[in-house]
């Protein structure tokens, strides 16, 4: 029993070492480590799986790769990745119907495995069944989440190819940031596309320079900077996201806010102005507020006029906000 545990640990370590070699592009070294892991523990499915990947993608020996994935399926029939890779090998061998069966097995095991749905879509695309292919690739896109950026690129490439065949592809959709297929997608400075399902993201903050979003499963929020030219795009993203920010609530008509200092009050008043809010009693029409201009014993007097509902007590600034006439007229 003790020896068995030792073997599993050794096989695990060797497999991890092989994966590190894979990341560095040292495929022969990776293959050797996976082989050692199998020799130590022939029951270790992950060693067979990764050995199969090397054979499939780098050695291009599809028949041999099938043997690896068949071995995984014997040891771990619930491994959706193994079924998907088996389908990929069959597709390379010109056996689309058998590949479809493998992908079907994968989604039965794990209905949320995006790549299996995508690869099933690829088969339908190859067969000219574009409507079915589009439905499947959209399902795959809906299953994407944080940490799947590489998979997202592959899946979106497949969708573009389908749309090209259908005559519905628009070139500009490839690079634009925004909400696409119920995904938040943002083109990064390095040319890569970050995307996440809309229902897994919540707006934390948007300013004139950045947007911050909480992503389900992530401890820290995602922060993206933008310039004046593409601020409108990020505003549209922010408008599509759920948020606890009061001035983004399109159903609210009044709001009372308290601040510990003039700078915070001034900042939020101007952000709120962009969403159709103004301090009650304000006479300004340009949406630019200077809360601190007259805040003192007379409370708020100055370029924004009298803020009838603004007061300062106990070191706190309290402002009552109402909707601007322009917002009321357009809603």
mmCIF file of N, CA and C in Angstrom, residues 32 44 59 66 77 85 103 107 137 162 185 190 204 216 218 225-226 243 261 278 280 295 300 313 322 325 328:
data_model
loop_
_atom_site.group_PDB
_atom_site.id
_atom_site.type_symbol
_atom_site.label_atom_id
_atom_site.label_comp_id
_atom_site.label_asym_id
_atom_site.label_seq_id
_atom_site.Cartn_x
_atom_site.Cartn_y
_atom_site.Cartn_z
ATOM 1 N N UNK A 32 9.376 11.866 -22.733
ATOM 2 C CA UNK A 32 10.184 10.957 -21.921
ATOM 3 C C UNK A 32 9.665 10.935 -20.474
ATOM 4 N N UNK A 44 -2.000 5.554 -13.907
ATOM 5 C CA UNK A 44 -2.096 7.012 -13.777
ATOM 6 C C UNK A 44 -2.573 7.609 -15.105
ATOM 7 N N UNK A 59 3.994 14.708 -32.708
ATOM 8 C CA UNK A 59 4.504 13.586 -33.493
ATOM 9 C C UNK A 59 3.580 13.260 -34.666
ATOM 10 N N UNK A 66 -4.568 7.601 -30.647
ATOM 11 C CA UNK A 66 -5.841 6.960 -30.287
ATOM 12 C C UNK A 66 -5.652 5.915 -29.192
ATOM 13 N N UNK A 77 -13.268 6.820 -17.464
ATOM 14 C CA UNK A 77 -14.291 7.032 -18.500
ATOM 15 C C UNK A 77 -14.960 8.403 -18.424
ATOM 16 N N UNK A 85 -10.012 14.722 -27.202
ATOM 17 C CA UNK A 85 -8.763 14.486 -27.931
ATOM 18 C C UNK A 85 -8.893 13.254 -28.837
ATOM 19 N N UNK A 103 -16.993 13.320 -29.429
ATOM 20 C CA UNK A 103 -17.367 14.616 -28.866
ATOM 21 C C UNK A 103 -18.687 14.511 -28.095
ATOM 22 N N UNK A 107 -19.361 15.625 -24.120
ATOM 23 C CA UNK A 107 -20.354 16.547 -23.558
ATOM 24 C C UNK A 107 -21.351 15.823 -22.651
ATOM 25 N N UNK A 137 -21.258 26.407 -31.855
ATOM 26 C CA UNK A 137 -20.140 27.283 -31.482
ATOM 27 C C UNK A 137 -20.627 28.384 -30.539
ATOM 28 N N UNK A 162 -17.265 29.954 -39.777
ATOM 29 C CA UNK A 162 -18.656 29.602 -40.056
ATOM 30 C C UNK A 162 -19.382 30.789 -40.683
ATOM 31 N N UNK A 185 -15.909 41.294 -23.946
ATOM 32 C CA UNK A 185 -14.644 41.034 -24.608
ATOM 33 C C UNK A 185 -13.874 42.348 -24.755
ATOM 34 N N UNK A 190 -1.587 43.892 -26.106
ATOM 35 C CA UNK A 190 -0.723 42.904 -26.771
ATOM 36 C C UNK A 190 -1.424 42.189 -27.919
ATOM 37 N N UNK A 204 -17.423 47.196 -10.910
ATOM 38 C CA UNK A 204 -16.981 47.761 -9.638
ATOM 39 C C UNK A 204 -16.867 49.272 -9.756
ATOM 40 N N UNK A 216 -16.394 36.426 -11.318
ATOM 41 C CA UNK A 216 -16.732 35.273 -10.483
ATOM 42 C C UNK A 216 -15.558 34.291 -10.435
ATOM 43 N N UNK A 218 -12.643 34.930 -9.102
ATOM 44 C CA UNK A 218 -11.366 35.643 -8.960
ATOM 45 C C UNK A 218 -11.400 36.503 -7.699
ATOM 46 N N UNK A 225 -7.394 49.767 -18.535
ATOM 47 C CA UNK A 225 -7.267 51.198 -18.815
ATOM 48 C C UNK A 225 -7.673 51.480 -20.253
ATOM 49 N N UNK A 226 -8.207 52.680 -20.491
ATOM 50 C CA UNK A 226 -8.594 53.060 -21.839
ATOM 51 C C UNK A 226 -8.335 54.550 -22.042
ATOM 52 N N UNK A 243 -24.434 46.212 -11.319
ATOM 53 C CA UNK A 243 -23.572 47.064 -10.514
ATOM 54 C C UNK A 243 -24.281 47.510 -9.256
ATOM 55 N N UNK A 261 -15.142 63.849 2.445
ATOM 56 C CA UNK A 261 -14.346 64.999 2.022
ATOM 57 C C UNK A 261 -14.878 65.572 0.712
ATOM 58 N N UNK A 278 -28.069 65.326 -10.875
ATOM 59 C CA UNK A 278 -27.500 66.597 -10.430
ATOM 60 C C UNK A 278 -27.879 66.825 -8.974
ATOM 61 N N UNK A 280 -29.603 68.438 -6.000
ATOM 62 C CA UNK A 280 -30.875 69.161 -5.964
ATOM 63 C C UNK A 280 -30.636 70.656 -5.762
ATOM 64 N N UNK A 295 -18.560 75.400 -0.305
ATOM 65 C CA UNK A 295 -18.951 74.592 0.835
ATOM 66 C C UNK A 295 -18.278 75.109 2.093
ATOM 67 N N UNK A 300 -23.129 75.217 0.138
ATOM 68 C CA UNK A 300 -22.630 75.220 -1.234
ATOM 69 C C UNK A 300 -23.164 76.422 -2.002
ATOM 70 N N UNK A 313 -22.305 68.408 8.125
ATOM 71 C CA UNK A 313 -22.441 68.263 9.566
ATOM 72 C C UNK A 313 -21.545 67.142 10.052
ATOM 73 N N UNK A 322 -30.990 64.524 -7.706
ATOM 74 C CA UNK A 322 -32.223 64.322 -8.470
ATOM 75 C C UNK A 322 -31.855 64.207 -9.941
ATOM 76 N N UNK A 325 -33.126 67.774 -15.916
ATOM 77 C CA UNK A 325 -34.229 67.971 -16.856
ATOM 78 C C UNK A 325 -34.007 67.256 -18.188
ATOM 79 N N UNK A 328 -34.809 63.552 -17.770
ATOM 80 C CA UNK A 328 -36.238 63.349 -17.641
ATOM 81 C C UNK A 328 -36.944 63.499 -18.995
#
